[in-house]
Coordinates of C-alpha atoms and ligand atoms in Angstrom, one line a residue:
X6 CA -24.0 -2.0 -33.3
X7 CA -22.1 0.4 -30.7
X8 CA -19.3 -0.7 -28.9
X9 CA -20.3 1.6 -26.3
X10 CA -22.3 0.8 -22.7
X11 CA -25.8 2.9 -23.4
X12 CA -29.4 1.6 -23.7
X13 CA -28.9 0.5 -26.6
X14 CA -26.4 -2.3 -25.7
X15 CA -27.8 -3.1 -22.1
X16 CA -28.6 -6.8 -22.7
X17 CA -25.5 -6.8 -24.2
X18 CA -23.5 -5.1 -21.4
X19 CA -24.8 -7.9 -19.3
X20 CA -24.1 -10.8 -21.4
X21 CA -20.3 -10.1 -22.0
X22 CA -19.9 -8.8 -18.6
X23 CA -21.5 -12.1 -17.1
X24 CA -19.7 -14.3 -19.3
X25 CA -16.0 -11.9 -17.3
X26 CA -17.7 -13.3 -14.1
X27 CA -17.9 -16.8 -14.9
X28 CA -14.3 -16.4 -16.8
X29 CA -13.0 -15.3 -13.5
X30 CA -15.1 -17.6 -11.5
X31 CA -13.7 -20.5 -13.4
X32 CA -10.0 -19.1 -12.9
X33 CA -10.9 -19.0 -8.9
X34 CA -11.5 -22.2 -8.7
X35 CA -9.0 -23.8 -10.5
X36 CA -5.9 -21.6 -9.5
X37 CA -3.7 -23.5 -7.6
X38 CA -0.5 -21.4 -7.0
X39 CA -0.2 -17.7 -7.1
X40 CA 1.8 -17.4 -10.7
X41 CA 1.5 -19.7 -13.8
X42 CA 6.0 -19.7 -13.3
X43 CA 6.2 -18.4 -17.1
X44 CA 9.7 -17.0 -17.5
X45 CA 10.3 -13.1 -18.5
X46 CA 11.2 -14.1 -22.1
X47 CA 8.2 -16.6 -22.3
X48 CA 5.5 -13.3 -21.3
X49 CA 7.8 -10.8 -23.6
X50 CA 7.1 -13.6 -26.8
X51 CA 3.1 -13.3 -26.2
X52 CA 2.8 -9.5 -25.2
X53 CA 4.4 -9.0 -28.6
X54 CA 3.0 -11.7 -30.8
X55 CA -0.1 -9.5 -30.1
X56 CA -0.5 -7.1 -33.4
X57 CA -2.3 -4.0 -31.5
X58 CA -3.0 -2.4 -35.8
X59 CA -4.5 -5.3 -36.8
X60 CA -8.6 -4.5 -37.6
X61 CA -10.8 -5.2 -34.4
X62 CA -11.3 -8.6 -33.6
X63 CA -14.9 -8.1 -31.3
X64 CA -15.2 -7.6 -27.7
X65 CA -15.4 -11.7 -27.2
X66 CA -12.2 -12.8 -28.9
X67 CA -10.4 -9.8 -27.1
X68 CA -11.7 -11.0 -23.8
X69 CA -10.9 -15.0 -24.7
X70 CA -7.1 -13.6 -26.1
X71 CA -6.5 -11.7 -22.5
X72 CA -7.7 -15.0 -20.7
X73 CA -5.0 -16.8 -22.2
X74 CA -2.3 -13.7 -21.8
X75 CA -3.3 -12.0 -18.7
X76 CA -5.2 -14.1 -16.6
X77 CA -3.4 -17.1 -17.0
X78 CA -0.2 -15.2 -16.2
X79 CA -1.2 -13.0 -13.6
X80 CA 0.2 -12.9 -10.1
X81 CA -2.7 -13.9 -7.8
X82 CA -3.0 -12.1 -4.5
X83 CA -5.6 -14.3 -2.9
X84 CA -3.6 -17.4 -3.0
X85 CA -2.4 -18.5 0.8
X86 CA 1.1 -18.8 -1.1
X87 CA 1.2 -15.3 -2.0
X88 CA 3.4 -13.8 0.8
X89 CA 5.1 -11.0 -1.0
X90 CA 4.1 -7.2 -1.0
X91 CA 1.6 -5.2 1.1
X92 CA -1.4 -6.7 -1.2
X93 CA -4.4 -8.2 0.2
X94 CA -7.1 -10.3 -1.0
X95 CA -10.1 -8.2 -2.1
X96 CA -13.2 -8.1 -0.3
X97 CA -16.2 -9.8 -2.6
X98 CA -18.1 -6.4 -1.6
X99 CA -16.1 -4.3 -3.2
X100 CA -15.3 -6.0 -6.4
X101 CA -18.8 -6.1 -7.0
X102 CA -18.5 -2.5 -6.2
X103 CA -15.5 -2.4 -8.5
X104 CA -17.7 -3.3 -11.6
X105 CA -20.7 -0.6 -10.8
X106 CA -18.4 2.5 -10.4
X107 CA -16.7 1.5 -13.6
X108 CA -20.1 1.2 -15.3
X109 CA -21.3 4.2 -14.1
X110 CA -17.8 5.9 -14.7
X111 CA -18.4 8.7 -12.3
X112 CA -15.8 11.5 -11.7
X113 CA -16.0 12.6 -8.4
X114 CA -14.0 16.3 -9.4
X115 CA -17.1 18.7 -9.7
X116 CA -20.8 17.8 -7.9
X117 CA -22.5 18.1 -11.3
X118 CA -20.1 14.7 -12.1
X119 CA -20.9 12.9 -9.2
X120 CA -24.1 14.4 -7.0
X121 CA -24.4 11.6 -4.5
X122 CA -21.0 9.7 -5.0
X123 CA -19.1 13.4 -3.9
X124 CA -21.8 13.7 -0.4
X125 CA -20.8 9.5 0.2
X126 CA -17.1 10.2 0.0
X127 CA -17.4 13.3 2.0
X128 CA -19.5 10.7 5.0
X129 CA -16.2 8.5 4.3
X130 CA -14.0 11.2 4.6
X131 CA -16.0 12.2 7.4
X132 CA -16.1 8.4 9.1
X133 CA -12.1 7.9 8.8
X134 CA -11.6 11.1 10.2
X135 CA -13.8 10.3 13.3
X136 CA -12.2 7.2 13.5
X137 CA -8.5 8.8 14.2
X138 CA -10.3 11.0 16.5
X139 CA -10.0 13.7 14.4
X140 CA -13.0 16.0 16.3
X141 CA -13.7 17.8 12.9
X142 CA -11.3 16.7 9.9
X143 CA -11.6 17.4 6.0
X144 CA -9.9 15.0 3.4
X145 CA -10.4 13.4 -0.2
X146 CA -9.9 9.4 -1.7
X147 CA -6.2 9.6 -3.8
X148 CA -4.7 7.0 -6.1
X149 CA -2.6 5.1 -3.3
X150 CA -0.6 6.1 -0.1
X151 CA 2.2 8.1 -2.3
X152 CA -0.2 10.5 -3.5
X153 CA -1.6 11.3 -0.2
X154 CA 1.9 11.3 1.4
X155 CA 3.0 14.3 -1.6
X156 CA -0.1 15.8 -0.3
X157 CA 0.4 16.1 3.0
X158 CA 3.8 17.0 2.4
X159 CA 2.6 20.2 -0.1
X160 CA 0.0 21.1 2.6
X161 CA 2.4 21.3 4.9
X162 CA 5.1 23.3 3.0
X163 CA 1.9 25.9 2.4
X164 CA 1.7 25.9 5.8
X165 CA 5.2 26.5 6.8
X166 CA 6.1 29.0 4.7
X167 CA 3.0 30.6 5.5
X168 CA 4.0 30.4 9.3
X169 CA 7.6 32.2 7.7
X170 CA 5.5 34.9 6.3
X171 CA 6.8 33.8 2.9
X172 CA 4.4 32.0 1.1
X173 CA 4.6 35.1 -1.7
X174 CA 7.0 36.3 -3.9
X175 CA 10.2 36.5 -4.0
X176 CA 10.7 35.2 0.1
X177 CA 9.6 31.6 -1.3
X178 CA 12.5 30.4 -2.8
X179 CA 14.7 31.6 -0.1
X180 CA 12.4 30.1 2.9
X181 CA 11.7 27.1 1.0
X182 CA 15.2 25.9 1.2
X183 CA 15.2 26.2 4.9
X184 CA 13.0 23.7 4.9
X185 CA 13.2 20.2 6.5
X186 CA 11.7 17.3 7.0
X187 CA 12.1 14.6 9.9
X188 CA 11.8 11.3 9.0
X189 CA 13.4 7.2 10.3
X190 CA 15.2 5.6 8.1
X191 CA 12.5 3.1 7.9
X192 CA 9.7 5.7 6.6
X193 CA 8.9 4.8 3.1
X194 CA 10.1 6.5 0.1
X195 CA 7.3 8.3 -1.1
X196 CA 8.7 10.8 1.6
X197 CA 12.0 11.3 0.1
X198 CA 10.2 11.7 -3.5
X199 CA 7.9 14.1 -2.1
X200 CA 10.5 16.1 -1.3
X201 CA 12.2 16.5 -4.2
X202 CA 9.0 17.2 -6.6
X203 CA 7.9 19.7 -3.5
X204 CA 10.9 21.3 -4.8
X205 CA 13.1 21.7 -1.5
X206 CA 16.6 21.1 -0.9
X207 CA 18.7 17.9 -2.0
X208 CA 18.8 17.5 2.0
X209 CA 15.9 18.6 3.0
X210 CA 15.1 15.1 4.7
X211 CA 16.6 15.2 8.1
X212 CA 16.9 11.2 9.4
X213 CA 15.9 10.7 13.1
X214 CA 17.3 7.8 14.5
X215 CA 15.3 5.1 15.6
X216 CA 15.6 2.0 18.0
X217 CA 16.2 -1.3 17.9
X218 CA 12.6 -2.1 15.4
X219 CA 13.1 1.0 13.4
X220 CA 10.8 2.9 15.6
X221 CA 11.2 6.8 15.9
X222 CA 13.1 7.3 19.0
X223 CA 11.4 10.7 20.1
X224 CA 13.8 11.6 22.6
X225 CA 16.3 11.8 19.3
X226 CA 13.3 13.6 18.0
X227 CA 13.7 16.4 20.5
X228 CA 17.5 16.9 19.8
X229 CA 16.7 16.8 15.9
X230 CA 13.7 19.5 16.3
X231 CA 16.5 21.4 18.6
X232 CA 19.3 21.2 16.3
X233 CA 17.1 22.1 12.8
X234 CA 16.1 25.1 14.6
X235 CA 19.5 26.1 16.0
X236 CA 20.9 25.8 12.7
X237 CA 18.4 28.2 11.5
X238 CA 16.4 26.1 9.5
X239 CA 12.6 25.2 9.3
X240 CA 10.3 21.9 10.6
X241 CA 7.8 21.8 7.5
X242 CA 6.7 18.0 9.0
X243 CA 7.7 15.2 10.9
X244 CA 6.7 12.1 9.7
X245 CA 5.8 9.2 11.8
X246 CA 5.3 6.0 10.4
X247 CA 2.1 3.6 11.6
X248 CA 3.1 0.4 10.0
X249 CA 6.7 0.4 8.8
X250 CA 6.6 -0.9 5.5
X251 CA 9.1 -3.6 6.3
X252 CA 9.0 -4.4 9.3
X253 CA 5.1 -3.5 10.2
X254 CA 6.5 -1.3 13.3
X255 CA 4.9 1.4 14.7
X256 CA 6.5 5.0 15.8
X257 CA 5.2 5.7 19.1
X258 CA 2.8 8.6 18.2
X259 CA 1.6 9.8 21.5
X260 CA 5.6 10.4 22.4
X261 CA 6.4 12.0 19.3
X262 CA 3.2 14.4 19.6
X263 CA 4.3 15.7 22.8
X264 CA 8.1 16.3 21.1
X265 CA 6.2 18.3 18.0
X266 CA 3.7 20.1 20.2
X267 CA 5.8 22.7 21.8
X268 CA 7.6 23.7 18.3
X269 CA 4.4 23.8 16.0
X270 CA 5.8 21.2 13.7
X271 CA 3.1 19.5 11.4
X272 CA 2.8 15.9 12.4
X273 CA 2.1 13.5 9.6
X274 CA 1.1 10.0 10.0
X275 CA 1.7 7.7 7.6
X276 CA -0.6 4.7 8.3
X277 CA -0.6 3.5 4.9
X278 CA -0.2 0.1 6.3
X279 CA -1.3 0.1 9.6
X280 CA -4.9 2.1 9.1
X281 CA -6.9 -1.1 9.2
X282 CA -6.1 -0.7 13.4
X283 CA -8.6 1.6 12.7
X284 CA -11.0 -0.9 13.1
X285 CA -9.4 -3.8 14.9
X286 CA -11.6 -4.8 17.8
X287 CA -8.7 -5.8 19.7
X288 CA -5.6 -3.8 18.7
X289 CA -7.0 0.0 17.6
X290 CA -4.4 0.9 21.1
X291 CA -1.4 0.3 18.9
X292 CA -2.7 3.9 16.9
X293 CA -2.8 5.5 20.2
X294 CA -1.9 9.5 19.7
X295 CA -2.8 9.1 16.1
X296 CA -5.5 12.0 16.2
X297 CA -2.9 14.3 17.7
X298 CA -1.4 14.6 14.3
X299 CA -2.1 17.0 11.6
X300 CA -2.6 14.8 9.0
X301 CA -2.9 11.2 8.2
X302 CA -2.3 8.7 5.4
X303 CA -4.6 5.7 5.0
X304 CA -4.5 3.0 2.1
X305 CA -7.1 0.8 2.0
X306 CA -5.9 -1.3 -0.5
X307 CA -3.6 -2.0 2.0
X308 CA -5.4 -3.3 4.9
X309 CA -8.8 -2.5 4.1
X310 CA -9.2 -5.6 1.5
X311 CA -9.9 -3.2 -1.3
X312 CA -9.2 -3.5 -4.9
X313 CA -6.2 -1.2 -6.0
X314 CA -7.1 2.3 -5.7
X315 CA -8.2 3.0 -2.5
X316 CA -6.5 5.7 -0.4
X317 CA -7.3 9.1 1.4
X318 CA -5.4 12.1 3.3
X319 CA -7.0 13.1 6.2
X320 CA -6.6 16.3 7.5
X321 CA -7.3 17.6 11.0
X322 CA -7.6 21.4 10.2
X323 CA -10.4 21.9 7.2
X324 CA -8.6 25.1 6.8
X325 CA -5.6 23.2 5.7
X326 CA -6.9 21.7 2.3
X327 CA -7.4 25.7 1.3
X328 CA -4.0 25.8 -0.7
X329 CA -5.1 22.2 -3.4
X330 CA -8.0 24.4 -4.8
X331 CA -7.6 26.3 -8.0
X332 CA -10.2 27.3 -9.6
X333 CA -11.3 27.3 -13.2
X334 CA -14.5 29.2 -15.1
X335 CA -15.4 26.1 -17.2
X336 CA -15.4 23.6 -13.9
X337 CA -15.4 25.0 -10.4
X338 CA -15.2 29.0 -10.4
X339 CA -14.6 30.4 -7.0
X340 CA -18.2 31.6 -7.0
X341 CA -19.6 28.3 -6.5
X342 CA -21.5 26.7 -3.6
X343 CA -21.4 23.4 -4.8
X344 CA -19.1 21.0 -3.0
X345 CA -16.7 20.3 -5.8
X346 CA -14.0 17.3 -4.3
X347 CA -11.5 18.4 -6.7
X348 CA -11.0 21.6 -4.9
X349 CA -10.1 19.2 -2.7
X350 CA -7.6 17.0 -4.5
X351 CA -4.0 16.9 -6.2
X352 CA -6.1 15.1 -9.4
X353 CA -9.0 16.3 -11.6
X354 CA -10.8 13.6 -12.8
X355 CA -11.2 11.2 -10.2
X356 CA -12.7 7.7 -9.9
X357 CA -15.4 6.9 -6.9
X358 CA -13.2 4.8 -5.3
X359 CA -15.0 5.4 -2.1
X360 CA -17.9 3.4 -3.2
X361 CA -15.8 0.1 -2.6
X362 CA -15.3 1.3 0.9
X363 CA -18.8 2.2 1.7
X364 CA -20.2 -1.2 0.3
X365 CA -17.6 -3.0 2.0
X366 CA -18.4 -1.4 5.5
X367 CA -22.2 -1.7 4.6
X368 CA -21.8 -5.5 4.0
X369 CA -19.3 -6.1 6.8
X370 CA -19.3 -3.4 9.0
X371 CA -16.6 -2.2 10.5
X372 CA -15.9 -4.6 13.0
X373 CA -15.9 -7.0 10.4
X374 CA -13.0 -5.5 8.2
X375 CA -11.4 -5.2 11.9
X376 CA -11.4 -9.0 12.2
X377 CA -10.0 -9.9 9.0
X378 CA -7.1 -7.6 10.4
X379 CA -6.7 -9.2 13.3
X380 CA -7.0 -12.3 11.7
X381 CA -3.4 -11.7 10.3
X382 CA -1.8 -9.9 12.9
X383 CA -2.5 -13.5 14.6
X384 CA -1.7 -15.0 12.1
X385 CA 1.9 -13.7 11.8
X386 CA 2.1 -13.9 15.8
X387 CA 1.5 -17.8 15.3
X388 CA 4.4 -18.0 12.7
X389 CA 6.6 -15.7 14.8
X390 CA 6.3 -18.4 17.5
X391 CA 6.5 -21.6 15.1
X392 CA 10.1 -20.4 14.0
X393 CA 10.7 -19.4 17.6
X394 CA 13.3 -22.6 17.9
X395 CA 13.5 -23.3 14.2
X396 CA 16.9 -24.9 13.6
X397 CA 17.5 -23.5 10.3
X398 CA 14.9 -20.5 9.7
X399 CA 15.5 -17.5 12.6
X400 CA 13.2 -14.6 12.6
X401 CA 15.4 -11.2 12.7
X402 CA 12.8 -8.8 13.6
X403 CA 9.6 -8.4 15.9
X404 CA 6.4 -7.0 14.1
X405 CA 3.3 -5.2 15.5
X406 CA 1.2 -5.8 12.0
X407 CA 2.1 -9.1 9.9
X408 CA 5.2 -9.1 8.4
X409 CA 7.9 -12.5 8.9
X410 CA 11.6 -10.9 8.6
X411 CA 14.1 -13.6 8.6
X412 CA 17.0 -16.0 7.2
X413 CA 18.0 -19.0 6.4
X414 CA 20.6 -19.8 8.7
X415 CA 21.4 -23.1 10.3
X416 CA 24.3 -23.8 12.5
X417 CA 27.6 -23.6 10.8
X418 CA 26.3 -22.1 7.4
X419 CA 28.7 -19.1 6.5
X420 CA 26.7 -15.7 6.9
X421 CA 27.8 -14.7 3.7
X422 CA 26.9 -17.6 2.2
X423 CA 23.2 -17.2 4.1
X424 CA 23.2 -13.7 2.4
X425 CA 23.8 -15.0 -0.6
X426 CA 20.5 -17.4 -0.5
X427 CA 18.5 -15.0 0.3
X428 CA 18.0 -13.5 -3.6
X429 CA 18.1 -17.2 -4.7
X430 CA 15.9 -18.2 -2.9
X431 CA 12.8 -15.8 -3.9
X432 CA 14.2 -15.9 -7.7
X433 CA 13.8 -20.2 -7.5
X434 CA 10.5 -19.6 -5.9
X435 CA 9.3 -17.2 -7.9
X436 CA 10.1 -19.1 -11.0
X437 CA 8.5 -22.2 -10.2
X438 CA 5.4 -20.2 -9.6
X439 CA 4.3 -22.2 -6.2
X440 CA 5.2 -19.3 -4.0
X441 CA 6.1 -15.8 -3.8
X442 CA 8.2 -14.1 -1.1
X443 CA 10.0 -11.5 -1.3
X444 CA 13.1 -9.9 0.7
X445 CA 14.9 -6.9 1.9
X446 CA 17.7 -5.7 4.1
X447 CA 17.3 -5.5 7.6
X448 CA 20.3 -3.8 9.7
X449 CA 22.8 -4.3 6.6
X450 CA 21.9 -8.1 6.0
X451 CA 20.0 -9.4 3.6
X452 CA 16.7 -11.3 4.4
X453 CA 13.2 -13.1 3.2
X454 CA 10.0 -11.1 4.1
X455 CA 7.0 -12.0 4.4
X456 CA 3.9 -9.7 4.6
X457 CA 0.7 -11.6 5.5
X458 CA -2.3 -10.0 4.5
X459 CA -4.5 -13.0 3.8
X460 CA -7.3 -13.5 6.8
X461 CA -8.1 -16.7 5.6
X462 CA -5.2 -18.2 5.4
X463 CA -3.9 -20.8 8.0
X464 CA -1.0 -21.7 9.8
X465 CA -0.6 -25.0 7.9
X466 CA -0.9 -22.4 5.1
X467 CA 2.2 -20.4 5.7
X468 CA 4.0 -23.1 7.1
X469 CA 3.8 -25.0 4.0
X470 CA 5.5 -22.1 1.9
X471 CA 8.4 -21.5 4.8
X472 CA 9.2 -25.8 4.0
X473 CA 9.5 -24.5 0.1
X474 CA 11.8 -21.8 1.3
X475 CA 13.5 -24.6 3.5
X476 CA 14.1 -27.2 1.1
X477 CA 15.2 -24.5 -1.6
X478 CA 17.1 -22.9 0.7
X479 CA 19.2 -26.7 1.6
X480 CA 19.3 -27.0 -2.0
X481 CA 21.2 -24.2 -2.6
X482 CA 23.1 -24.4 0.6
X483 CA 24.8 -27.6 -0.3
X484 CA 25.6 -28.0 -4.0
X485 CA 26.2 -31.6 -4.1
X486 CA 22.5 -32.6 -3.7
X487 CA 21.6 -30.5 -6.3
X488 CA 24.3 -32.0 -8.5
X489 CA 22.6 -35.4 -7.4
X490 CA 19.4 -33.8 -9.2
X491 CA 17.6 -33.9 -4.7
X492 CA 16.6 -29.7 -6.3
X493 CA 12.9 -29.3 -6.9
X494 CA 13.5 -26.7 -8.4
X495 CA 15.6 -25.4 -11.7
X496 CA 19.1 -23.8 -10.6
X497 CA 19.3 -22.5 -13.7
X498 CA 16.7 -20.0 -13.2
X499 CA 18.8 -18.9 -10.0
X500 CA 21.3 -17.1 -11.8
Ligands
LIG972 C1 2.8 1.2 0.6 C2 3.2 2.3 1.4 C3 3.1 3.6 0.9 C4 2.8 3.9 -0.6 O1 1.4 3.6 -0.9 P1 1.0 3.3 -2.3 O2 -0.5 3.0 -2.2 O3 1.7 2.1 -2.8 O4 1.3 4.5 -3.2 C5 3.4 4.7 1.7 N1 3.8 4.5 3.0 C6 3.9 3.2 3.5 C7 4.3 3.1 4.9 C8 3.6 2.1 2.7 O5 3.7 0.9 3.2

């Protein structure tokens, strides 16, 4: 019988794919700490035991080997302990969406792949782009928030060296290496990458400095946009960040609008983290100038509560897009009035990621979604102001989204030695499996970080992984105990 999903293996499409559900169901149920706490060398010994020549073992015995290898091993997103990285808990509306679009398996490049799937992204599109207050807009779903930042980045160096009168011949090379682009130091990397595979020069990324929370300080803004010109070079963008990846801070975007308006410069936004504001009943101000940009970066696998891939660029001017479409006789010639996405896009074949979006705001609605953002901005207010006089753990950053910067530091505990915990700390964690954080360096010093993106978790929740971090954390702070065997937790695994 075929392996493959047709009419002929319906009933059996939906008895395997059932028996993934309860699978999954089961492992929902019973998880009880994001990661199973297997070691590196453990995971390498059963990825490799697995003989990928050996003759097909059936679609069942596959699925039962990858419950015991993958599932049982996998880092689970939706457990309250999970505090690590900018990933969220999926919304149940889009996971079911998850499993039709991969049924179906349509491409959204050309219309005659996707007839309906390309006019719903195009009403997402469409809906995003009214929701920046964009008052026309154009745009396409991407892979994640460094795809749409490389294109807003290309779009705007078409731009620019169209504005130069050298986006020809020859005048290219030259006027492309004038080019610059204005950044903080805490805009993400993507930007820096971009640049590089754009193909401009080794310091083509002009840092603005920023204040005390790593927001863009536009007045520095004006001097930068002054002193690129007066050295006779060329603003291709200036990138504003909504949602820091760090530190969840905001640039001030109606500020830094009224610096770029006067020269022309292309403003991106990057609100990979922060576009869920989009929706926020209660906090949408914090995006405030947002639709005087040119282009904006959303991920809504971010804070959207969709499944990984779920981003879009949105652009204000239509007319921008014009330099992503190529054209070829076997899949969109120019002579074609059908509205073909990938015309529109960096990628050809292209999954309908939209359609987790659409169900999600169908079953939810917007405001919905925009509650289970608020829900952690509150959240991370709450545990802001529970370590507010917390002898040991101090908070070395303010957010506007829902990240927890800070250090284990009681009185009289050497700094370096508090810098040294840090890495320990997460590795011990980590390896027992009961809770992931992560860390980073804020203002030269290490710290632990975490990013809340969980609506429903609690206080009590979060709380409960900042005593691990506190107990491993006294543990490592005071070698005796350990030596008196008072560690939870294995030192060995700290190395
Ligand atoms: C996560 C992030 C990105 C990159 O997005 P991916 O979806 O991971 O590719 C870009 N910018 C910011 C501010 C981010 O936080």
């Amino acid at each position: 019988m075929s392996a493959l999903l047709s009419a002929a293996t319906a009933e059996r499409y939906a008895t395997t794919l059932h028996g993934v559900v309860d699978t999954l169901a089961e492992r929902f149920a019973t998880t009880t700490q994001p990661f199973s706490g297997a070691s590196r060398e453990q995971l390498e010994q059963l990825v490799d035991a697995v003989d990928l020549d050996t003759a097909g073992e059936g679609t069942q015995a596959a699925l039962d080997e990858i419950g015991d290898l993958y599932l049982r091993h996998a880092v689970w997103f939706h457990d309250p302990a999970y505090t690590a990285h900018l990933n969220c808990p999926v919304a149940l509306p889009a996971v079911a969406a998850e499993a039709v679009l991969a049924a179906v398996n349509t491409s959204v490049d050309t219309y005659d792949q996707s007839t309906v799937g390309t006019l719903m992204e195009r009403r997402l599109v469409e809906w995003t782009a009214r929701r920046i207050g964009y008052a026309q807009g154009d745009g396409v779903f991407t892979s994640g928030g460094t795809q749409s930042n490389l294109q807003a980045l290309f779009l705007a160096r078409e731009s620019a060296l169209r504005a130069l009168g050298a986006a020809e011949g020859e005048a290219r090379t030259a006027a492309t290496a004038r080019l610059r682009v204005l950044a903080t130091a805490s805009s993400h990397f993507s930007v820096g990458k971009s640049a590089l595979l754009l193909g401009l020069a080794h310091d083509a990324v002009v840092e603005v400095p920023a204040d005390a929370s790593g927001r863009m300080d536009p007045a520095s803004l004006s001097v930068v946009l002054h002193d690129v010109a007066a050295a006779g070079q060329h603003v291709m963008a200036v990138v504003a960040t909504a949602g820091t990846t760090d530190r969840g801070c905001i640039d001030p975007l109606d500020a830094i609008a009224d610096a770029c308006d006067p020269t022309g410069a292309w403003l991106h936004v990057d609100a990979a983290y922060g576009c869920g504001l989009l929706v926020s009943p209660t906090r949408r101000h914090l995006l405030a100038g947002v639709e005087r940009s040119r282009s904006v970066t959303v991920d809504f696998h971010k804070s959207f509560f969709q499944p990984v891939s779920s981003s879009a660029l949105v652009v204000r001017e239509p007319a921008d897009l014009a330099p992503v479409a190529w054209h070829a006789d076997y899949l969109n010639p120019l002579a074609n009035a059908e509205p073909n996405q990938v015309d529109k896009s960096l990628q050809t074949t292209r999954r309908f990621d939209a359609l987790k979006l659409w169900v999600t705001l169908r079953a939810l609605g917007p405001d919905g979604v925009g509650r289970m953002v608020d829900a952690v901005c509150d959240l991370a207010a709450q545990v802001h102001a529970a370590l507010a006089d917390d002898p040991d753990l101090h908070v070395v950053a303010p957010t506007q989204l829902s990240t927890v910067l800070f250090r284990y530091e009681p009185a009289g505990l050497d700094p370096a030695r508090a810098d040294a915990i840090v890495p320990a700390v997460r590795r011990l964690l980590f390896d027992s499996g009961r809770a992931i954080v992560t860390k980073t360096v804020i203002d030269g010093r290490p710290c632990l970080k975490l990013t809340l993106l969980n609506p429903d978790s609690r206080l009590e929740d979060v709380l409960r992984v900042l005593e691990l971090v506190r107990t491993t954390a006294q543990v490592l702070a005071d070698p005796d105990r350990l030596l008196d065997g008072a560690g939870v937790l294995d030192l060995e695994a700290s190395r």
